[in-house]
Amino acid sequence: MIALARMRLAGFVRTARALPPLIAGLVALTVLYGGGAAQAAEAYGVSAVLLFPVLAWQTKLLLDTEPDTQRRLAVVAAGRRAELAGGILAAGLAGLALVPVALLLPWLVGGVTGPQRDGDLPLALGMTVGLWAHLLVLPAAVALGALASRAATNSPLYGLAALVGGVVGVYVFGLKDSVLPWIAPPVLATARVGTAGPTGWSVALLTGHALLWSAAALAGYAWLRRHRT
């Protein structure tokens, strides 16, 4: 599994497919933070919302880099579970590499400020909340990107539709007044909690929701792979 993950990451970087999502993420974050400084928890919560589609797209690109024939050979050589887990691990590591960039960039453009009023979160706590927000959306983005990959959809058109439709659905069902908030990962809810101030209960609830949604989506990805590969 580790060797397969390393091979996918090497191919992703060597073919320069890693550059488009990196550039898109940098541009989106620069535009966001260029609007002025905000409290760390609030700024990073919105940053995680913006990065969600970028991370999902990056996952799709990484999984689509490998040719179909090579993927089938990997299934035969290493087993279906190891091959599938290697791809998810590679996508998770690639997404994880963007998190430090998202946390450091605002300091370069003056997008984060320390506490200004009584009741504002301390800077260290705000940055911890920001790290949590990014780590929370990462597995959900990887799961959505995997569902939109060529191995799961067998069609570039269906894959693109799954990616765009999934991102739009996450934002629509994640609205504050949504009647079905549980059907999407708590991407927008995480940003709202970062703005209002997190509590232990809200952090535990959103973390559990995100992990359960990601596990269900990855189970769907595994099911599709089993019936399409």
PDB file of C-alpha atoms in Angstrom:
ATOM      1  CA  MET A   1       0.000   0.000   0.000  1.00  0.00           C
ATOM      2  CA  ILE A   2       2.798   2.417   0.891  1.00  0.00           C
ATOM      3  CA  ALA A   3       4.602   1.661  -2.370  1.00  0.00           C
ATOM      4  CA  LEU A   4       1.422   2.227  -4.362  1.00  0.00           C
ATOM      5  CA  ALA A   5       0.794   5.539  -2.586  1.00  0.00           C
ATOM      6  CA  ARG A   6       4.362   6.638  -3.255  1.00  0.00           C
ATOM      7  CA  MET A   7       4.041   5.672  -6.928  1.00  0.00           C
ATOM      8  CA  ARG A   8       0.818   7.670  -7.329  1.00  0.00           C
ATOM      9  CA  LEU A   9       2.274  10.722  -5.631  1.00  0.00           C
ATOM     10  CA  ALA A  10       5.403  10.547  -7.800  1.00  0.00           C
ATOM     11  CA  GLY A  11       3.329  10.318 -10.965  1.00  0.00           C
ATOM     12  CA  PHE A  12       1.074  13.149  -9.816  1.00  0.00           C
ATOM     13  CA  VAL A  13       4.013  15.477  -9.243  1.00  0.00           C
ATOM     14  CA  ARG A  14       6.094  14.351 -12.212  1.00  0.00           C
ATOM     15  CA  THR A  15       3.273  14.943 -14.712  1.00  0.00           C
ATOM     16  CA  ALA A  16       2.731  18.459 -13.243  1.00  0.00           C
ATOM     17  CA  ARG A  17      -0.907  17.646 -12.452  1.00  0.00           C
ATOM     18  CA  ALA A  18      -0.238  18.874  -8.938  1.00  0.00           C
ATOM     19  CA  LEU A  19       0.241  22.442 -10.162  1.00  0.00           C
ATOM     20  CA  PRO A  20      -3.326  23.426 -11.215  1.00  0.00           C
ATOM     21  CA  PRO A  21      -4.968  22.773  -7.817  1.00  0.00           C
ATOM     22  CA  LEU A  22      -2.011  24.354  -6.021  1.00  0.00           C
ATOM     23  CA  ILE A  23      -2.229  27.495  -8.150  1.00  0.00           C
ATOM     24  CA  ALA A  24      -6.024  27.610  -7.825  1.00  0.00           C
ATOM     25  CA  GLY A  25      -5.766  27.297  -4.058  1.00  0.00           C
ATOM     26  CA  LEU A  26      -3.145  30.046  -3.811  1.00  0.00           C
ATOM     27  CA  VAL A  27      -5.192  32.413  -5.977  1.00  0.00           C
ATOM     28  CA  ALA A  28      -8.410  31.775  -4.037  1.00  0.00           C
ATOM     29  CA  LEU A  29      -6.728  32.244  -0.673  1.00  0.00           C
ATOM     30  CA  THR A  30      -4.883  35.387  -1.790  1.00  0.00           C
ATOM     31  CA  VAL A  31      -8.153  36.941  -2.972  1.00  0.00           C
ATOM     32  CA  LEU A  32      -9.828  35.945   0.307  1.00  0.00           C
ATOM     33  CA  TYR A  33      -7.144  37.373   2.567  1.00  0.00           C
ATOM     34  CA  GLY A  34      -6.608  40.410   0.362  1.00  0.00           C
ATOM     35  CA  GLY A  35      -9.962  41.740   1.544  1.00  0.00           C
ATOM     36  CA  GLY A  36      -8.563  42.597   4.976  1.00  0.00           C
ATOM     37  CA  ALA A  37      -7.495  41.025   8.228  1.00  0.00           C
ATOM     38  CA  ALA A  38      -9.826  38.864  10.308  1.00  0.00           C
ATOM     39  CA  GLN A  39      -9.640  36.854  13.506  1.00  0.00           C
ATOM     40  CA  ALA A  40      -7.692  33.627  13.018  1.00  0.00           C
ATOM     41  CA  ALA A  41     -10.582  31.213  13.685  1.00  0.00           C
ATOM     42  CA  GLU A  42     -12.918  33.123  11.358  1.00  0.00           C
ATOM     43  CA  ALA A  43     -10.354  33.549   8.586  1.00  0.00           C
ATOM     44  CA  TYR A  44      -9.215  29.944   8.656  1.00  0.00           C
ATOM     45  CA  GLY A  45     -12.791  28.661   8.768  1.00  0.00           C
ATOM     46  CA  VAL A  46     -13.574  30.472   5.518  1.00  0.00           C
ATOM     47  CA  SER A  47     -10.244  29.308   4.119  1.00  0.00           C
ATOM     48  CA  ALA A  48     -11.283  25.689   4.722  1.00  0.00           C
ATOM     49  CA  VAL A  49     -14.559  26.314   2.857  1.00  0.00           C
ATOM     50  CA  LEU A  50     -12.660  27.691  -0.141  1.00  0.00           C
ATOM     51  CA  LEU A  51     -10.158  24.851  -0.135  1.00  0.00           C
ATOM     52  CA  PHE A  52     -12.789  22.111  -0.052  1.00  0.00           C
ATOM     53  CA  PRO A  53     -13.460  22.038  -3.832  1.00  0.00           C
ATOM     54  CA  VAL A  54      -9.742  22.457  -4.539  1.00  0.00           C
ATOM     55  CA  LEU A  55      -8.903  19.435  -2.394  1.00  0.00           C
ATOM     56  CA  ALA A  56     -11.680  17.378  -4.002  1.00  0.00           C
ATOM     57  CA  TRP A  57     -10.469  18.351  -7.487  1.00  0.00           C
ATOM     58  CA  GLN A  58      -6.890  17.536  -6.535  1.00  0.00           C
ATOM     59  CA  THR A  59      -7.968  14.076  -5.372  1.00  0.00           C
ATOM     60  CA  LYS A  60      -9.747  13.417  -8.655  1.00  0.00           C
ATOM     61  CA  LEU A  61      -6.697  14.531 -10.653  1.00  0.00           C
ATOM     62  CA  LEU A  62      -4.372  12.344  -8.594  1.00  0.00           C
ATOM     63  CA  LEU A  63      -6.526   9.230  -8.913  1.00  0.00           C
ATOM     64  CA  ASP A  64      -7.064   9.865 -12.627  1.00  0.00           C
ATOM     65  CA  THR A  65      -3.320  10.169 -13.293  1.00  0.00           C
ATOM     66  CA  GLU A  66      -2.816   6.414 -13.209  1.00  0.00           C
ATOM     67  CA  PRO A  67      -3.794   4.631 -16.474  1.00  0.00           C
ATOM     68  CA  ASP A  68      -6.651   2.143 -16.193  1.00  0.00           C
ATOM     69  CA  THR A  69      -4.450  -0.779 -17.259  1.00  0.00           C
ATOM     70  CA  GLN A  70      -1.867   0.020 -14.617  1.00  0.00           C
ATOM     71  CA  ARG A  71      -4.578   0.269 -11.978  1.00  0.00           C
ATOM     72  CA  ARG A  72      -5.918  -3.178 -12.902  1.00  0.00           C
ATOM     73  CA  LEU A  73      -2.397  -4.632 -12.774  1.00  0.00           C
ATOM     74  CA  ALA A  74      -1.967  -3.112  -9.300  1.00  0.00           C
ATOM     75  CA  VAL A  75      -5.215  -4.783  -8.200  1.00  0.00           C
ATOM     76  CA  VAL A  76      -3.923  -8.151  -9.405  1.00  0.00           C
ATOM     77  CA  ALA A  77      -0.457  -7.691  -7.903  1.00  0.00           C
ATOM     78  CA  ALA A  78      -1.305  -6.112  -4.528  1.00  0.00           C
ATOM     79  CA  GLY A  79      -4.966  -6.929  -4.009  1.00  0.00           C
ATOM     80  CA  ARG A  80      -8.051  -4.766  -4.334  1.00  0.00           C
ATOM     81  CA  ARG A  81      -7.990  -3.405  -0.791  1.00  0.00           C
ATOM     82  CA  ALA A  82      -4.317  -2.431  -0.851  1.00  0.00           C
ATOM     83  CA  GLU A  83      -4.699  -0.782  -4.258  1.00  0.00           C
ATOM     84  CA  LEU A  84      -7.741   1.203  -3.150  1.00  0.00           C
ATOM     85  CA  ALA A  85      -6.177   2.188   0.175  1.00  0.00           C
ATOM     86  CA  GLY A  86      -2.967   3.258  -1.585  1.00  0.00           C
ATOM     87  CA  GLY A  87      -4.894   5.707  -3.738  1.00  0.00           C
ATOM     88  CA  ILE A  88      -6.795   7.173  -0.793  1.00  0.00           C
ATOM     89  CA  LEU A  89      -3.589   7.463   1.232  1.00  0.00           C
ATOM     90  CA  ALA A  90      -1.837   9.255  -1.627  1.00  0.00           C
ATOM     91  CA  ALA A  91      -4.761  11.663  -2.024  1.00  0.00           C
ATOM     92  CA  GLY A  92      -4.834  12.328   1.713  1.00  0.00           C
ATOM     93  CA  LEU A  93      -1.104  13.078   1.823  1.00  0.00           C
ATOM     94  CA  ALA A  94      -1.367  15.390  -1.193  1.00  0.00           C
ATOM     95  CA  GLY A  95      -4.227  17.257   0.476  1.00  0.00           C
ATOM     96  CA  LEU A  96      -2.369  17.392   3.762  1.00  0.00           C
ATOM     97  CA  ALA A  97       0.517  19.134   1.997  1.00  0.00           C
ATOM     98  CA  LEU A  98      -1.800  22.056   1.173  1.00  0.00           C
ATOM     99  CA  VAL A  99      -2.831  22.616   4.789  1.00  0.00           C
ATOM    100  CA  PRO A 100       0.441  24.306   5.904  1.00  0.00           C
ATOM    101  CA  VAL A 101       0.245  26.515   2.818  1.00  0.00           C
ATOM    102  CA  ALA A 102      -3.281  27.587   3.776  1.00  0.00           C
ATOM    103  CA  LEU A 103      -2.194  28.297   7.352  1.00  0.00           C
ATOM    104  CA  LEU A 104       0.944  30.276   6.448  1.00  0.00           C
ATOM    105  CA  LEU A 105      -0.258  32.283   3.433  1.00  0.00           C
ATOM    106  CA  PRO A 106      -2.453  34.770   5.365  1.00  0.00           C
ATOM    107  CA  TRP A 107       0.548  35.893   7.387  1.00  0.00           C
ATOM    108  CA  LEU A 108       2.316  36.858   4.166  1.00  0.00           C
ATOM    109  CA  VAL A 109      -0.563  39.058   2.970  1.00  0.00           C
ATOM    110  CA  GLY A 110      -1.758  40.448   6.308  1.00  0.00           C
ATOM    111  CA  GLY A 111      -4.957  38.420   6.381  1.00  0.00           C
ATOM    112  CA  VAL A 112      -4.976  37.443  10.064  1.00  0.00           C
ATOM    113  CA  THR A 113      -5.057  39.616  13.143  1.00  0.00           C
ATOM    114  CA  GLY A 114      -4.828  38.943  16.848  1.00  0.00           C
ATOM    115  CA  PRO A 115      -7.574  39.602  19.421  1.00  0.00           C
ATOM    116  CA  GLN A 116      -9.047  43.083  19.090  1.00  0.00           C
ATOM    117  CA  ARG A 117     -11.918  43.061  21.597  1.00  0.00           C
ATOM    118  CA  ASP A 118     -12.860  41.392  24.831  1.00  0.00           C
ATOM    119  CA  GLY A 119     -14.134  37.920  24.091  1.00  0.00           C
ATOM    120  CA  ASP A 120     -11.984  37.367  20.992  1.00  0.00           C
ATOM    121  CA  LEU A 121     -10.200  34.050  20.935  1.00  0.00           C
ATOM    122  CA  PRO A 122      -6.478  34.120  21.735  1.00  0.00           C
ATOM    123  CA  LEU A 123      -4.348  33.875  18.614  1.00  0.00           C
ATOM    124  CA  ALA A 124      -2.954  30.432  19.487  1.00  0.00           C
ATOM    125  CA  LEU A 125      -6.456  29.048  20.096  1.00  0.00           C
ATOM    126  CA  GLY A 126      -7.720  30.633  16.877  1.00  0.00           C
ATOM    127  CA  MET A 127      -4.931  28.993  14.898  1.00  0.00           C
ATOM    128  CA  THR A 128      -5.713  25.657  16.558  1.00  0.00           C
ATOM    129  CA  VAL A 129      -9.347  26.010  15.511  1.00  0.00           C
ATOM    130  CA  GLY A 130      -8.172  26.861  11.999  1.00  0.00           C
ATOM    131  CA  LEU A 131      -6.014  23.752  11.838  1.00  0.00           C
ATOM    132  CA  TRP A 132      -8.968  21.678  13.044  1.00  0.00           C
ATOM    133  CA  ALA A 133     -11.211  23.214  10.358  1.00  0.00           C
ATOM    134  CA  HIS A 134      -8.799  22.291   7.564  1.00  0.00           C
ATOM    135  CA  LEU A 135      -8.225  18.782   8.880  1.00  0.00           C
ATOM    136  CA  LEU A 136     -11.999  18.364   9.190  1.00  0.00           C
ATOM    137  CA  VAL A 137     -12.758  19.133   5.536  1.00  0.00           C
ATOM    138  CA  LEU A 138      -9.815  17.120   4.181  1.00  0.00           C
ATOM    139  CA  PRO A 139     -11.282  13.584   4.486  1.00  0.00           C
ATOM    140  CA  ALA A 140     -14.616  14.741   3.082  1.00  0.00           C
ATOM    141  CA  ALA A 141     -12.893  16.392   0.119  1.00  0.00           C
ATOM    142  CA  VAL A 142     -10.812  13.259  -0.522  1.00  0.00           C
ATOM    143  CA  ALA A 143     -13.946  11.114  -0.393  1.00  0.00           C
ATOM    144  CA  LEU A 144     -15.819  13.368  -2.837  1.00  0.00           C
ATOM    145  CA  GLY A 145     -12.856  13.492  -5.211  1.00  0.00           C
ATOM    146  CA  ALA A 146     -12.607   9.700  -5.094  1.00  0.00           C
ATOM    147  CA  LEU A 147     -16.311   9.350  -5.945  1.00  0.00           C
ATOM    148  CA  ALA A 148     -15.747  11.626  -8.949  1.00  0.00           C
ATOM    149  CA  SER A 149     -12.645   9.780 -10.176  1.00  0.00           C
ATOM    150  CA  ARG A 150     -12.545   7.871 -13.434  1.00  0.00           C
ATOM    151  CA  ALA A 151     -12.257   4.542 -11.621  1.00  0.00           C
ATOM    152  CA  ALA A 152     -15.612   5.164  -9.906  1.00  0.00           C
ATOM    153  CA  THR A 153     -17.553   6.780 -12.763  1.00  0.00           C
ATOM    154  CA  ASN A 154     -15.946   5.260 -15.891  1.00  0.00           C
ATOM    155  CA  SER A 155     -16.611   8.547 -17.684  1.00  0.00           C
ATOM    156  CA  PRO A 156     -14.927  11.979 -17.662  1.00  0.00           C
ATOM    157  CA  LEU A 157     -18.340  13.621 -18.087  1.00  0.00           C
ATOM    158  CA  TYR A 158     -19.925  11.725 -15.205  1.00  0.00           C
ATOM    159  CA  GLY A 159     -16.842  12.384 -13.101  1.00  0.00           C
ATOM    160  CA  LEU A 160     -17.020  16.128 -13.717  1.00  0.00           C
ATOM    161  CA  ALA A 161     -20.752  16.127 -13.004  1.00  0.00           C
ATOM    162  CA  ALA A 162     -20.177  14.224  -9.747  1.00  0.00           C
ATOM    163  CA  LEU A 163     -17.460  16.658  -8.670  1.00  0.00           C
ATOM    164  CA  VAL A 164     -19.366  19.847  -9.476  1.00  0.00           C
ATOM    165  CA  GLY A 165     -22.679  18.488  -8.243  1.00  0.00           C
ATOM    166  CA  GLY A 166     -21.081  17.241  -5.052  1.00  0.00           C
ATOM    167  CA  VAL A 167     -19.435  20.572  -4.268  1.00  0.00           C
ATOM    168  CA  VAL A 168     -22.639  22.497  -4.973  1.00  0.00           C
ATOM    169  CA  GLY A 169     -24.621  20.026  -2.870  1.00  0.00           C
ATOM    170  CA  VAL A 170     -22.212  20.403   0.048  1.00  0.00           C
ATOM    171  CA  TYR A 171     -22.666  24.179  -0.022  1.00  0.00           C
ATOM    172  CA  VAL A 172     -26.444  24.105  -0.525  1.00  0.00           C
ATOM    173  CA  PHE A 173     -27.204  21.462   2.111  1.00  0.00           C
ATOM    174  CA  GLY A 174     -24.694  23.081   4.448  1.00  0.00           C
ATOM    175  CA  LEU A 175     -26.610  26.361   4.652  1.00  0.00           C
ATOM    176  CA  LYS A 176     -27.749  27.404   8.104  1.00  0.00           C
ATOM    177  CA  ASP A 177     -31.460  26.830   7.374  1.00  0.00           C
ATOM    178  CA  SER A 178     -30.979  23.586   5.437  1.00  0.00           C
ATOM    179  CA  VAL A 179     -33.631  20.941   6.090  1.00  0.00           C
ATOM    180  CA  LEU A 180     -31.129  18.127   5.441  1.00  0.00           C
ATOM    181  CA  PRO A 181     -27.839  19.317   6.972  1.00  0.00           C
ATOM    182  CA  TRP A 182     -26.723  15.759   7.771  1.00  0.00           C
ATOM    183  CA  ILE A 183     -26.665  14.749   4.091  1.00  0.00           C
ATOM    184  CA  ALA A 184     -23.512  16.800   3.451  1.00  0.00           C
ATOM    185  CA  PRO A 185     -20.227  17.098   5.364  1.00  0.00           C
ATOM    186  CA  PRO A 186     -20.200  20.055   7.788  1.00  0.00           C
ATOM    187  CA  VAL A 187     -17.991  22.329   5.707  1.00  0.00           C
ATOM    188  CA  LEU A 188     -20.047  25.506   6.117  1.00  0.00           C
ATOM    189  CA  ALA A 189     -20.989  24.605   9.683  1.00  0.00           C
ATOM    190  CA  THR A 190     -17.297  24.466  10.551  1.00  0.00           C
ATOM    191  CA  ALA A 191     -16.819  28.016   9.270  1.00  0.00           C
ATOM    192  CA  ARG A 192     -19.837  29.204  11.256  1.00  0.00           C
ATOM    193  CA  VAL A 193     -18.499  27.636  14.435  1.00  0.00           C
ATOM    194  CA  GLY A 194     -15.113  29.252  13.841  1.00  0.00           C
ATOM    195  CA  THR A 195     -16.782  32.654  13.557  1.00  0.00           C
ATOM    196  CA  ALA A 196     -19.117  32.284  16.535  1.00  0.00           C
ATOM    197  CA  GLY A 197     -16.592  30.555  18.770  1.00  0.00           C
ATOM    198  CA  PRO A 198     -16.242  26.784  19.134  1.00  0.00           C
ATOM    199  CA  THR A 199     -17.279  24.754  22.149  1.00  0.00           C
ATOM    200  CA  GLY A 200     -16.220  21.251  23.085  1.00  0.00           C
ATOM    201  CA  TRP A 201     -19.653  19.924  22.112  1.00  0.00           C
ATOM    202  CA  SER A 202     -19.709  21.623  18.709  1.00  0.00           C
ATOM    203  CA  VAL A 203     -16.187  20.419  17.895  1.00  0.00           C
ATOM    204  CA  ALA A 204     -17.047  16.825  18.842  1.00  0.00           C
ATOM    205  CA  LEU A 205     -20.357  16.911  16.938  1.00  0.00           C
ATOM    206  CA  LEU A 206     -18.886  18.332  13.737  1.00  0.00           C
ATOM    207  CA  THR A 207     -15.879  16.025  13.874  1.00  0.00           C
ATOM    208  CA  GLY A 208     -18.111  12.979  14.257  1.00  0.00           C
ATOM    209  CA  HIS A 209     -20.380  14.165  11.448  1.00  0.00           C
ATOM    210  CA  ALA A 210     -17.448  14.736   9.090  1.00  0.00           C
ATOM    211  CA  LEU A 211     -15.845  11.370   9.834  1.00  0.00           C
ATOM    212  CA  LEU A 212     -19.112   9.450   9.460  1.00  0.00           C
ATOM    213  CA  TRP A 213     -19.909  11.193   6.172  1.00  0.00           C
ATOM    214  CA  SER A 214     -16.408  10.558   4.839  1.00  0.00           C
ATOM    215  CA  ALA A 215     -16.545   6.891   5.857  1.00  0.00           C
ATOM    216  CA  ALA A 216     -19.915   6.452   4.127  1.00  0.00           C
ATOM    217  CA  ALA A 217     -18.670   8.196   0.974  1.00  0.00           C
ATOM    218  CA  LEU A 218     -15.495   6.090   0.868  1.00  0.00           C
ATOM    219  CA  ALA A 219     -17.596   2.962   1.340  1.00  0.00           C
ATOM    220  CA  GLY A 220     -19.610   4.061  -1.691  1.00  0.00           C
ATOM    221  CA  TYR A 221     -16.372   4.603  -3.605  1.00  0.00           C
ATOM    222  CA  ALA A 222     -15.188   1.106  -2.697  1.00  0.00           C
ATOM    223  CA  TRP A 223     -18.532  -0.344  -3.817  1.00  0.00           C
ATOM    224  CA  LEU A 224     -18.358   1.444  -7.159  1.00  0.00           C
ATOM    225  CA  ARG A 225     -14.754   0.304  -7.671  1.00  0.00           C
ATOM    226  CA  ARG A 226     -15.730  -3.293  -6.934  1.00  0.00           C
ATOM    227  CA  HIS A 227     -18.484  -3.218  -9.562  1.00  0.00           C
ATOM    228  CA  ARG A 228     -16.656  -1.204 -12.223  1.00  0.00           C
ATOM    229  CA  THR A 229     -13.041  -2.396 -12.103  1.00  0.00           C
TER     230      THR A 229
END
